[in-house]
Short mmCIF file of C-alpha atoms in Angstrom, two decimals:
data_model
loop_
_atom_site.label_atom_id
_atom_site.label_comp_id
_atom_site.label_asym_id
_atom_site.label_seq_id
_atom_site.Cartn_x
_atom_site.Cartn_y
_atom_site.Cartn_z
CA UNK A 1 0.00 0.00 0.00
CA UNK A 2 1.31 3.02 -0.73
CA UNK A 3 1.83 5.37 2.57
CA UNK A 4 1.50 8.36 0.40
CA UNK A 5 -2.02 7.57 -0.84
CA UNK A 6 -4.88 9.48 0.99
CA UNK A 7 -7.97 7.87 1.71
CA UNK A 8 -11.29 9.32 1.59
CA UNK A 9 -12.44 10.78 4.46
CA UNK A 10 -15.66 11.60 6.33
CA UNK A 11 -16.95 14.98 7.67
CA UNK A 12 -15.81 14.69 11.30
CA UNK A 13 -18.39 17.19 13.11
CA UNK A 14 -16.65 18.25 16.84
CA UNK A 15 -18.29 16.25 19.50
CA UNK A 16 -15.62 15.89 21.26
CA UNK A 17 -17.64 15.56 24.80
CA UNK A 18 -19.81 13.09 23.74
CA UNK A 19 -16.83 10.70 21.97
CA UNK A 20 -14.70 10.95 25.27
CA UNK A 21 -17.64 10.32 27.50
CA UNK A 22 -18.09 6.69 25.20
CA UNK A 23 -14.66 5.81 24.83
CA UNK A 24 -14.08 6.46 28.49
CA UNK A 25 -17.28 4.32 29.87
CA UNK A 26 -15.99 1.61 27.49
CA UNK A 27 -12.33 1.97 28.54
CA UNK A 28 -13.51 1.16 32.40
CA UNK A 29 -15.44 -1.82 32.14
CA UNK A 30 -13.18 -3.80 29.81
CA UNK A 31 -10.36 -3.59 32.26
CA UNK A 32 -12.66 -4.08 34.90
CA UNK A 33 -13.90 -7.43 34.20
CA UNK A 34 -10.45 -8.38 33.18
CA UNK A 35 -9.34 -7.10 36.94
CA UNK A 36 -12.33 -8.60 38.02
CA UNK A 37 -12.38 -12.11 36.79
CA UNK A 38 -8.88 -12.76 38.20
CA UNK A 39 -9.57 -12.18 41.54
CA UNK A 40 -12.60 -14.47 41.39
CA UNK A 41 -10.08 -17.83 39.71
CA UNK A 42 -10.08 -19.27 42.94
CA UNK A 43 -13.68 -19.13 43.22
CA UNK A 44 -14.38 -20.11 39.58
CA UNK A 45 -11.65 -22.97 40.27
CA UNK A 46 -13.47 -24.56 43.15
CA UNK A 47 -16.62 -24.58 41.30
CA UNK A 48 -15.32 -26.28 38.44
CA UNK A 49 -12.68 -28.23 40.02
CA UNK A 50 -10.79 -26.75 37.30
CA UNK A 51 -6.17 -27.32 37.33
CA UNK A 52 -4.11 -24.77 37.33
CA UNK A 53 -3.73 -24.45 33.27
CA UNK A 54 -7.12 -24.97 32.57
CA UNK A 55 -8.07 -21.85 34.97
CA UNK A 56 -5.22 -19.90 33.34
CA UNK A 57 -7.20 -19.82 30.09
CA UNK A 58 -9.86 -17.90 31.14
CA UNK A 59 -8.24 -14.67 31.31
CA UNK A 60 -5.96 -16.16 28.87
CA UNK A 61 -8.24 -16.52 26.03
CA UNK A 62 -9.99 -13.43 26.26
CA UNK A 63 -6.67 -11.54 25.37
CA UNK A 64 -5.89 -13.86 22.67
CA UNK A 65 -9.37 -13.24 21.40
CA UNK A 66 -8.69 -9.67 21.70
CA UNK A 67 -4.93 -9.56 20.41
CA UNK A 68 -6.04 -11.56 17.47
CA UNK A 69 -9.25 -9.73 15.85
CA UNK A 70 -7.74 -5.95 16.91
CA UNK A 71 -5.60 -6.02 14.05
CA UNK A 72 -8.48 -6.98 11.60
CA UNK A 73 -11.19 -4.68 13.11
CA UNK A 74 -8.78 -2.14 13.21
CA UNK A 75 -8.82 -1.72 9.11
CA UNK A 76 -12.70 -3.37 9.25
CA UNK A 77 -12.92 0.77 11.36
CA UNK A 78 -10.86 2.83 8.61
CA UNK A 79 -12.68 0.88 6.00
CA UNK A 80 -16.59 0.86 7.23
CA UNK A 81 -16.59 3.53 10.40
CA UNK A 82 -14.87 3.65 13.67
CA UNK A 83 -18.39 4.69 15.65
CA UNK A 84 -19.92 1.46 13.55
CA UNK A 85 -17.72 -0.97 14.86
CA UNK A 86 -16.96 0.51 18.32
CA UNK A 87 -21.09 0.20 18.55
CA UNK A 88 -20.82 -3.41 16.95
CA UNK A 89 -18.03 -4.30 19.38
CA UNK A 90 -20.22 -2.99 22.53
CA UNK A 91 -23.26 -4.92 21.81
CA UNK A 92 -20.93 -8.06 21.39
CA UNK A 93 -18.75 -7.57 24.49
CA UNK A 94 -22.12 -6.85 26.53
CA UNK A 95 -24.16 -10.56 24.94
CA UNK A 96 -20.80 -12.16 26.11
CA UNK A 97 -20.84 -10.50 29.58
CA UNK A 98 -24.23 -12.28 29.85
CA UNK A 99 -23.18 -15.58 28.60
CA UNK A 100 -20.38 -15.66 30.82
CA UNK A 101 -22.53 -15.51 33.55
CA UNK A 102 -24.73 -18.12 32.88
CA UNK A 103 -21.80 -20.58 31.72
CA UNK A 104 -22.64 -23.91 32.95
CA UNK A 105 -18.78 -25.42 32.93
CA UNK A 106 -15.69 -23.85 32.75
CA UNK A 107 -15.04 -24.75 29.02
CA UNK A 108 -18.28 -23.07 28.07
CA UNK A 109 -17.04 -19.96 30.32
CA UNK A 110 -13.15 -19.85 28.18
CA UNK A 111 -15.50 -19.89 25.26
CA UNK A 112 -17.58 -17.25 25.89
CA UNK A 113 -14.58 -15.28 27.15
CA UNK A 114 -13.11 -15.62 23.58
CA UNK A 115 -16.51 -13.95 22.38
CA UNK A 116 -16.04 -11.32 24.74
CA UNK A 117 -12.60 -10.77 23.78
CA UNK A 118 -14.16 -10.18 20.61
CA UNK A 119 -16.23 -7.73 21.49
CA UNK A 120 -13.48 -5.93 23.20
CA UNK A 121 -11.09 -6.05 20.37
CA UNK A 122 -13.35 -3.93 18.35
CA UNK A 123 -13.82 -1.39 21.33
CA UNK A 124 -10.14 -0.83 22.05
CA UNK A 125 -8.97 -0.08 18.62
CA UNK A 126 -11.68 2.03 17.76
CA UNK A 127 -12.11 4.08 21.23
CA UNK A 128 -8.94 5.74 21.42
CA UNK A 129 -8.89 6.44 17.61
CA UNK A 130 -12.20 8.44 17.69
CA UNK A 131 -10.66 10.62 20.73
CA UNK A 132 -7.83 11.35 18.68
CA UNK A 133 -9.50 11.97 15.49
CA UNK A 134 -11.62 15.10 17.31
CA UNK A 135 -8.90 15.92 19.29
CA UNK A 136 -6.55 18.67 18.19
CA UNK A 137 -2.66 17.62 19.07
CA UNK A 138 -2.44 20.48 21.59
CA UNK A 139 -5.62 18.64 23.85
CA UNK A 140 -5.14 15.03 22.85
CA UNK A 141 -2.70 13.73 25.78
CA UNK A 142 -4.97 15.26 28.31
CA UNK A 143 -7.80 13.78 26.32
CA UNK A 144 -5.99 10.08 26.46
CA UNK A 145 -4.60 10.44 29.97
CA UNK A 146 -8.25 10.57 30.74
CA UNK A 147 -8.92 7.80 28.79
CA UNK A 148 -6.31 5.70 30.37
CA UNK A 149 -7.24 6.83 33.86
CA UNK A 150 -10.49 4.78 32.72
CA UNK A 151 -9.15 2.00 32.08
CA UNK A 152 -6.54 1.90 35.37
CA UNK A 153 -9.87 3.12 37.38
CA UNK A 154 -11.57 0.01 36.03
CA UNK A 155 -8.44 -2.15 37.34
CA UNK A 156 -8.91 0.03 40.49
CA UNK A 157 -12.55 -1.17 40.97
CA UNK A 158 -12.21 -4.75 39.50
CA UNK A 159 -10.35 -6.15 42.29
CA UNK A 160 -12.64 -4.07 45.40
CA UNK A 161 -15.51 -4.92 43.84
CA UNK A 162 -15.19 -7.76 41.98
CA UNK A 163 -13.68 -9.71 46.14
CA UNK A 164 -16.93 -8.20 47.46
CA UNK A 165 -18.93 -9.66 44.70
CA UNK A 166 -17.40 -12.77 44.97
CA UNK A 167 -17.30 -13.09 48.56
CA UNK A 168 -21.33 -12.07 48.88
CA UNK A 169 -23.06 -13.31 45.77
CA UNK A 170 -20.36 -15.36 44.25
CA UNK A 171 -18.51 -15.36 40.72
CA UNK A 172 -21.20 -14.98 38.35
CA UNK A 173 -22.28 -11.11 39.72
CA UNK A 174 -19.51 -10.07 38.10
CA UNK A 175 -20.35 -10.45 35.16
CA UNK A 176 -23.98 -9.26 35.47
CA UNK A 177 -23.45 -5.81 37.11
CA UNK A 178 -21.42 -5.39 33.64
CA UNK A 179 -24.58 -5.90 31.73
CA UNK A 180 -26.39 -2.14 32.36
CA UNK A 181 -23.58 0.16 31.49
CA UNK A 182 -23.35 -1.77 28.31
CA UNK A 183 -26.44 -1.34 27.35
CA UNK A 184 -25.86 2.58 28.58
CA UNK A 185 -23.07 3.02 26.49
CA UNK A 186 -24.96 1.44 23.44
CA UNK A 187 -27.59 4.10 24.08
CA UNK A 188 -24.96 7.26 24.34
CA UNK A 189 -23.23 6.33 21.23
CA UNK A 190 -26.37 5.99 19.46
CA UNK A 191 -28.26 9.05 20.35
CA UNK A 192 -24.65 11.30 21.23
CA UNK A 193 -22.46 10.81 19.21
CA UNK A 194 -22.84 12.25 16.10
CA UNK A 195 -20.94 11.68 12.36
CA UNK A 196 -18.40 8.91 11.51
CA UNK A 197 -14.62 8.50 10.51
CA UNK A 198 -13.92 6.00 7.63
CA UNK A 199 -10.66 7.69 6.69
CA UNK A 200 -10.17 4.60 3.95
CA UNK A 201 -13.32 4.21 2.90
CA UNK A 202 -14.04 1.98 -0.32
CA UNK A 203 -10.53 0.50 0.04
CA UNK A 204 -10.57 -3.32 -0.26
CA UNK A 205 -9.78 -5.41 3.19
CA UNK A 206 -6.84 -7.69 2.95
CA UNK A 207 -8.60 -11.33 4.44
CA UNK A 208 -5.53 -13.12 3.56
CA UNK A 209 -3.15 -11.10 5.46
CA UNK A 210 -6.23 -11.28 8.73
CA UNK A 211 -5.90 -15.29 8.59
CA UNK A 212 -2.11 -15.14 8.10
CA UNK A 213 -1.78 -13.01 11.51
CA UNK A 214 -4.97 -15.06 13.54
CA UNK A 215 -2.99 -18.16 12.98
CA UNK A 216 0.22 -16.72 14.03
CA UNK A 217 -0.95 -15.81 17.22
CA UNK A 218 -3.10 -18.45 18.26
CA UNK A 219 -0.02 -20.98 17.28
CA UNK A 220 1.96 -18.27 19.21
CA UNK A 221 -0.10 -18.09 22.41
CA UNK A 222 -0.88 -21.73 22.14
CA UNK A 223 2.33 -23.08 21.90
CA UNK A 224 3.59 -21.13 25.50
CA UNK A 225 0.93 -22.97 27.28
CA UNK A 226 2.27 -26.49 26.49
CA UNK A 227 5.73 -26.30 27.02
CA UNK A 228 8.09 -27.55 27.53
CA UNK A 229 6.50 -30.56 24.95
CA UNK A 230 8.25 -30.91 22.03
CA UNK A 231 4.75 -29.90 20.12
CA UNK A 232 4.75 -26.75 22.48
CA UNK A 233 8.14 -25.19 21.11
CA UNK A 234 7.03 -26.44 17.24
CA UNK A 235 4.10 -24.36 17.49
CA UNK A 236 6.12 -21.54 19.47
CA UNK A 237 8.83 -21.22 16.62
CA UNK A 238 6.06 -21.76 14.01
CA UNK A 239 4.18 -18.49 15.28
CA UNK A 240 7.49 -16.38 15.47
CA UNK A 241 7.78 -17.72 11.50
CA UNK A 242 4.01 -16.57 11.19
CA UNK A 243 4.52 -13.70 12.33
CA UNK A 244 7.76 -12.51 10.37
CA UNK A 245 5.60 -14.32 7.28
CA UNK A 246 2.78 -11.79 8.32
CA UNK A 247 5.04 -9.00 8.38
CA UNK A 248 6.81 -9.38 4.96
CA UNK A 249 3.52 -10.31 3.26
CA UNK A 250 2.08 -7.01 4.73
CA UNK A 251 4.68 -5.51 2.82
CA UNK A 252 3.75 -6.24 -0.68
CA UNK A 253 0.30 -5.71 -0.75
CA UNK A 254 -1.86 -3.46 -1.86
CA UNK A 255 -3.79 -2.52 1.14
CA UNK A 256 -2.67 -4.07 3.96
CA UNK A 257 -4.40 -5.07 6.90
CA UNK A 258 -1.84 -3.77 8.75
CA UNK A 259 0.98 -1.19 7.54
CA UNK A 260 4.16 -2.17 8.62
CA UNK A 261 6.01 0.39 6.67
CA UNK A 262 4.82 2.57 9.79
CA UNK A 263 7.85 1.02 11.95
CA UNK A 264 10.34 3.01 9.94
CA UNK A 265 9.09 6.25 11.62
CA UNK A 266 11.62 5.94 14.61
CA UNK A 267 8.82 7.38 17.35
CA UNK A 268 6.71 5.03 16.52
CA UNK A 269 8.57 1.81 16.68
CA UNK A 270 10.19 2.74 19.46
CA UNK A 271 7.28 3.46 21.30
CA UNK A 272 5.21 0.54 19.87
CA UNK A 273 8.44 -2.00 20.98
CA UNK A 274 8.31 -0.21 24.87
CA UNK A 275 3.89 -0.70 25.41
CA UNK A 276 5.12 -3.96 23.68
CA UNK A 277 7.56 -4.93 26.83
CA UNK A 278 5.71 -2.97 29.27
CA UNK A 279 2.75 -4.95 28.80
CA UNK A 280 4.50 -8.03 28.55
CA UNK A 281 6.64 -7.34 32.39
CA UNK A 282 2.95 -6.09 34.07
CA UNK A 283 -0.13 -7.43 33.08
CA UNK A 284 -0.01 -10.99 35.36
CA UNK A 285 1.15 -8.93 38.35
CA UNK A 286 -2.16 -8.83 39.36
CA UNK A 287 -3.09 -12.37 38.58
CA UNK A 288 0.47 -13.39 40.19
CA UNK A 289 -0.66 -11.77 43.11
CA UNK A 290 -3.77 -12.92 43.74
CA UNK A 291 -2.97 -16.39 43.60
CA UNK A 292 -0.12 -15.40 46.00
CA UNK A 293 -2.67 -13.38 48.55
CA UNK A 294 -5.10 -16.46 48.57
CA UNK A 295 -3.63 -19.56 48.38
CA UNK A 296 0.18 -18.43 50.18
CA UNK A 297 -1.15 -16.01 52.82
CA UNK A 298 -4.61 -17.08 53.34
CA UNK A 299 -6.47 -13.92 52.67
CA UNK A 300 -10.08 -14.22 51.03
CA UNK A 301 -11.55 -12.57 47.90
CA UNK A 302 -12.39 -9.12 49.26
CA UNK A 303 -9.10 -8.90 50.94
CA UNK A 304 -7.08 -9.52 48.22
CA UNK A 305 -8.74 -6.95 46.40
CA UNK A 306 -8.81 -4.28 48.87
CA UNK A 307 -4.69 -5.02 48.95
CA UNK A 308 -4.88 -4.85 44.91
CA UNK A 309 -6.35 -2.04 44.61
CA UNK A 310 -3.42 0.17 45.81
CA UNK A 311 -1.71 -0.20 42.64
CA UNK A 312 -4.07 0.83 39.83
CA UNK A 313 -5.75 3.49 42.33
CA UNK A 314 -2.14 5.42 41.61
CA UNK A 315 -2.33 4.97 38.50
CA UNK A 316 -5.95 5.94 37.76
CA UNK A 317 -4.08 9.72 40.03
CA UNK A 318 -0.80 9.17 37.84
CA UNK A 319 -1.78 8.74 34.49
CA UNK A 320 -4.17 12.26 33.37
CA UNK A 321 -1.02 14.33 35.01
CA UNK A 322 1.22 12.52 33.00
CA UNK A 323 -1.07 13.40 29.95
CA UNK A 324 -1.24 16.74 30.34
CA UNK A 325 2.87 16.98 31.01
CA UNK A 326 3.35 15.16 27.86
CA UNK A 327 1.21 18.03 25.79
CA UNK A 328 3.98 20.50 26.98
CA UNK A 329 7.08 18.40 27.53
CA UNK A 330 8.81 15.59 25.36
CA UNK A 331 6.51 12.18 26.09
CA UNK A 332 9.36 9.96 25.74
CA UNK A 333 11.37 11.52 28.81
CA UNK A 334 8.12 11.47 30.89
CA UNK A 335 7.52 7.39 29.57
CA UNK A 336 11.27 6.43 30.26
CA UNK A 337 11.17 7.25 33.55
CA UNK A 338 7.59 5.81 34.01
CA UNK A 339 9.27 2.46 32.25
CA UNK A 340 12.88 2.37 34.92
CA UNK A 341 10.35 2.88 38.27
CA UNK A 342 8.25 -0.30 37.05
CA UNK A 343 11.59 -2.03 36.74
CA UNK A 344 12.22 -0.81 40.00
CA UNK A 345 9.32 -2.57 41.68
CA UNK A 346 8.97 -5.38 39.80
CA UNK A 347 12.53 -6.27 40.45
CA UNK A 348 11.33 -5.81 44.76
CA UNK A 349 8.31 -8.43 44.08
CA UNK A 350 11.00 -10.96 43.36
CA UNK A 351 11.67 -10.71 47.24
CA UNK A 352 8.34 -12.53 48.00
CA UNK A 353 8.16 -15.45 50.31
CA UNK A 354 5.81 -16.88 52.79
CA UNK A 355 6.56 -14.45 55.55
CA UNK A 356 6.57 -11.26 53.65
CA UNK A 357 4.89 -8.49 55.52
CA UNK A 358 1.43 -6.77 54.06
CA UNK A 359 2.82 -3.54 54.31
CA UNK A 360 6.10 -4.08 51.48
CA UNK A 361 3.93 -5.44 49.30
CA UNK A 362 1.43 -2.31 49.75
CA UNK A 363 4.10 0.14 49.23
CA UNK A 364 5.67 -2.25 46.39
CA UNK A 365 1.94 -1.95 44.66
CA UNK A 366 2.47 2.04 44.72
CA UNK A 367 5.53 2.20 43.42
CA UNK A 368 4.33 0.05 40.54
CA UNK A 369 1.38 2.19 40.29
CA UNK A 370 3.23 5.10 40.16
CA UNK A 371 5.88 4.01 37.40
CA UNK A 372 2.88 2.58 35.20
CA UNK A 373 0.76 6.09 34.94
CA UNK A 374 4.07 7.86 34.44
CA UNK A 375 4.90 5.52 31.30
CA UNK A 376 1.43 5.60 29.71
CA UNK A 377 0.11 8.08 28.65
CA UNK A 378 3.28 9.28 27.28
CA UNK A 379 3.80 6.80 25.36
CA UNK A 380 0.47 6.50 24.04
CA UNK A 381 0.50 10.27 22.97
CA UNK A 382 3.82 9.62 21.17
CA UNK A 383 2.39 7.07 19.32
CA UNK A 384 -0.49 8.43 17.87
CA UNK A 385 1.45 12.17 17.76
CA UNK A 386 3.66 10.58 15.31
CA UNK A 387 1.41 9.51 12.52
CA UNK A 388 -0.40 11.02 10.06
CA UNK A 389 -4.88 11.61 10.63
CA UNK A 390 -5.12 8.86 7.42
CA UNK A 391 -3.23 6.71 9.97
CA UNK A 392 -4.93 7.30 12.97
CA UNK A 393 -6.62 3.65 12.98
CA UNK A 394 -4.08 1.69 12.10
CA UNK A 395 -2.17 3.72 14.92
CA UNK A 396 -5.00 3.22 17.60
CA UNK A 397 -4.96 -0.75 16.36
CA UNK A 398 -1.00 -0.71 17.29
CA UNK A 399 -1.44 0.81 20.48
CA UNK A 400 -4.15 -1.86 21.56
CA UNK A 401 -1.75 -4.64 19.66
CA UNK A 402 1.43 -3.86 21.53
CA UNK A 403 -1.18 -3.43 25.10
CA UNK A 404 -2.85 -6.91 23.94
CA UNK A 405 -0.04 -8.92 22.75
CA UNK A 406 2.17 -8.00 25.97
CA UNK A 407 -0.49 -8.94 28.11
CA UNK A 408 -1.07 -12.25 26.08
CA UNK A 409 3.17 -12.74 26.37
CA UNK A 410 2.87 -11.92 30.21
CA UNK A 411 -0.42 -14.24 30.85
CA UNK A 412 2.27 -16.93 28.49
CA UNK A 413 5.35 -16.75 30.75
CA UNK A 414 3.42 -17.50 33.75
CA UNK A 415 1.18 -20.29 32.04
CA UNK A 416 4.85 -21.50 30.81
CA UNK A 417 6.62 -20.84 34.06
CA UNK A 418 3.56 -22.68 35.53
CA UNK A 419 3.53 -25.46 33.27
CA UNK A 420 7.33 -26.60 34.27
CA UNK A 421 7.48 -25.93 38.10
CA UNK A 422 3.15 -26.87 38.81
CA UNK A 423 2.65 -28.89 36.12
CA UNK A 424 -1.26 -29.74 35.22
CA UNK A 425 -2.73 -30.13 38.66
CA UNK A 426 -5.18 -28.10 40.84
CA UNK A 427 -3.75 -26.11 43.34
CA UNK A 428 -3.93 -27.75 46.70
CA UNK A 429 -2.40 -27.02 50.09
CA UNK A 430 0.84 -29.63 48.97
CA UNK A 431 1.56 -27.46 45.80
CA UNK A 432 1.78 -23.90 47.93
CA UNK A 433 5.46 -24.04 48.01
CA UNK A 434 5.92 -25.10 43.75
CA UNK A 435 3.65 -22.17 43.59
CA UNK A 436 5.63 -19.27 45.39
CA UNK A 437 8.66 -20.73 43.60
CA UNK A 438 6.74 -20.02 40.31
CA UNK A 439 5.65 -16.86 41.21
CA UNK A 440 9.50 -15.34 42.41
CA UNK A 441 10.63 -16.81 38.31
CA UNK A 442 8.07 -15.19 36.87
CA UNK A 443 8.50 -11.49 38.53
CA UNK A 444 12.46 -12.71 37.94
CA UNK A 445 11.68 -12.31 33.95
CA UNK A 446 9.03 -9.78 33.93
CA UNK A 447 12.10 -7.47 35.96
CA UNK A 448 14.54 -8.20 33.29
CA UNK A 449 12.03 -7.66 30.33
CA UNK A 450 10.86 -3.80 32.25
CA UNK A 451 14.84 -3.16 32.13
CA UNK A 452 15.72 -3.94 28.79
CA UNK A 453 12.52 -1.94 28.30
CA UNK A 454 14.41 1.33 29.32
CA UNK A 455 16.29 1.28 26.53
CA UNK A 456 13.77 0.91 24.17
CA UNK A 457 11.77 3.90 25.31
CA UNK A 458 14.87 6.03 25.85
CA UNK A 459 16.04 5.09 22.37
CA UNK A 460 12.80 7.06 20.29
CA UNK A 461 14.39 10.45 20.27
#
């Protein structure tokens, strides 16, 4: 596809209110049930009688789900409307919510997660591309630190209320209480929002290139969850392949899916490579630690939410300052520095053990809080400051991409890491100490990925 090529575009009328009030609703409650469900595993485990792996996948499959239709929806939005499929993706994500709920085993729940991952594919890369699209450049990182402060305040209140949920109506409520503000935001970006953006409208969509990346990733993501079999690391050097495939096929046609050619712009890859490894080092703290808080320490649900909670709650305070610094000063700095005090703490969770006192890990949570706001919204704004409008999609599709694919990666080390040391068996009294072992490796790696992640962010320019 040729970069230099514009694309037709819409009339984009200024609503800029009414977009950021939609985005924003659907930027908390995605995170939110993905905050949510975790702390209820336990829960949802006992219920099912459901190993170790098996109760992995459930948060697991929604972000494959997610990392592999946001590429594809993300042209489907440049192509046919971003306000279209952001609508589409709503209705979707809230039928799933329901059908989650009323899942009668656990393999009927991972399915209706991948639904719902769907559904919240075609939110994520359309939400943030409709804030930037009526945004001017001079507004847009307050505009996105206040769309990311939604989606950390969702983390906030997934684990607080999600524990009391759990603890006082059980696992299922969850998922209901979801249900109304679905059908809310359905209504506001029906009768509110007003226009479209199609920037590439009547340009063909490039199905081959979709399949060629959907079967990289699932062999990808697959293939971490059963190693160390030999038919694990086949299908985990099959999806690297895939992927490079993807990327070179990408390359030479007319209208990509996906436009690679964007990763010569040094802001941008840079950028795209640290969400990439930030992602990848954070995501299954919060699943690490409430398996940690439960099972090692013997707190219930609600506890081990209200302990949770400290680290998102900075972030939600963290991340719209952040925003509105990197309108005026260089993002990159601001994200860098975000990116080395999330290696910090990561790098003190590796000091877990049995006897670890409440308060360091409170404190730990803060720092990592803290670091996490500082790093994105910056780096978020430099992203989608670095492109052209006509690219504004494909941008907003790399942002959730990098966000989705590094929290697939992170969910993969620990299903990997948990795979070796566990191995395929519920989690039981007699398997505590395999399980703090497994734990400690995994915050080992995700320290050493956050540090080699300074670089990258430091390394844009």
């Amino acid at each position: 596809m040729n970069t230099e090529k514009s694309c037709k575009q819409t009339t984009n009328i200024d609503n800029r209110i009414p977009a950021l009030l939609v985005a924003t609703l659907a930027s908390f409650f995605t995170p939110f049930m993905a905050s949510a469900v975790n702390i209820a595993l336990p829960a949802i485990g006992s219920e099912f009688a459901a190993d170790a792996i098996i109760l992995s996948w459930i948060p697991t499959a929604y972000l494959l789900a997610s990392a592999v239709f946001a590429v594809p929806f993300g042209r489907i939005a440049d192509i046919h409307g971003m306000k279209k499929i952001f609508t589409y993706g709503i209705i979707i994500f809230t039928s799933a919510t329901f059908l989650s709920g009323v899942a009668p085993s656990v393999i009927s729940l991972i399915a209706f997660r991948v639904l719902q991952g769907i559904g919240s594919a075609m939110i994520f890369v359309t939400g943030l591309a409709i804030i930037t699209s009526v945004y001017p450049p001079k507004e847009r990182g307050k505009a996105i630190g206040i769309n990311i402060a939604a989606v950390y305040t969702g983390l906030s209140m997934g684990p607080v209320l999600g524990g009391i949920l759990t603890h006082y109506l059980g696992w299922r409520s969850i998922f209901y209480v979801i249900i109304p503000l679905g059908l809310l935001v359905i209504a506001l970006t029906s009768l509110k929002v007003k226009g479209e953006w199609a920037e590439c409208k009547g340009e063909n969509f490039d199905y081959l290139g979709s399949i060629i990346y959907g079967i990289a990733i699932i062999m990808l993501m697959y293939g971490f969850s059963i190693v160390p079999e030999t038919s694990g690391i086949i299908l985990l050097i099959s999806g690297i392949i895939g992927i490079l495939a993807f990327a070179m096929f990408e390359l030479r046609v007319k209208n990509p899916v996906f436009e690679v050619r964007l990763f010569k712009n040094i802001t941008f890859g840079f950028s795209s490579a640290a969400a990439l490894i930030n992602y990848s080092a954070t995501f299954a703290v919060t699943y690490l630690l409430s398996l940690y808080l439960q099972y090692i320490k013997g707190f219930d649900a609600l506890s081990a939410g209200l302990i949770l909670v400290a680290q998102p709650a900075v972030m939600a305070i963290t991340a719209p300052v952040a925003g509105r610094l990197s309108d005026k000063f260089s993002p990159g700095a601001i994200a860098s520095i975000g990116m080395a005090i999330t290696a910090a703490s990561l790098y003190f969770l590796t000091f877990l053990d049995s006897n670890t006192g409440l308060e360091f890990i409170i404190v730990v949570l803060l720092i990592l809080g803290f670091g996490l706001g500082l790093f994105s919204s910056p780096n978020t704004n430099a992203i989608m400051g670095s492109v052209q409008k006509r690219f504004y999609g494909i941008a907003s599709a790399t942002v959730s991409t990098m966000r989705l694919i590094g929290q697939m990666l992170s969910m993969g080390i620990a299903l990997l890491i948990f795979s070796i040391v566990i191995g395929n068996v519920q989690i039981l009294p007699s398997s505590y100490p395999a399980l703090l072992v497994s734990i400690k490796i995994v915050f080992t790696i995700c320290a050493v990925l956050c540090f080699i992640g300074i670089f990258a962010s430091l390394a844009r320019k």
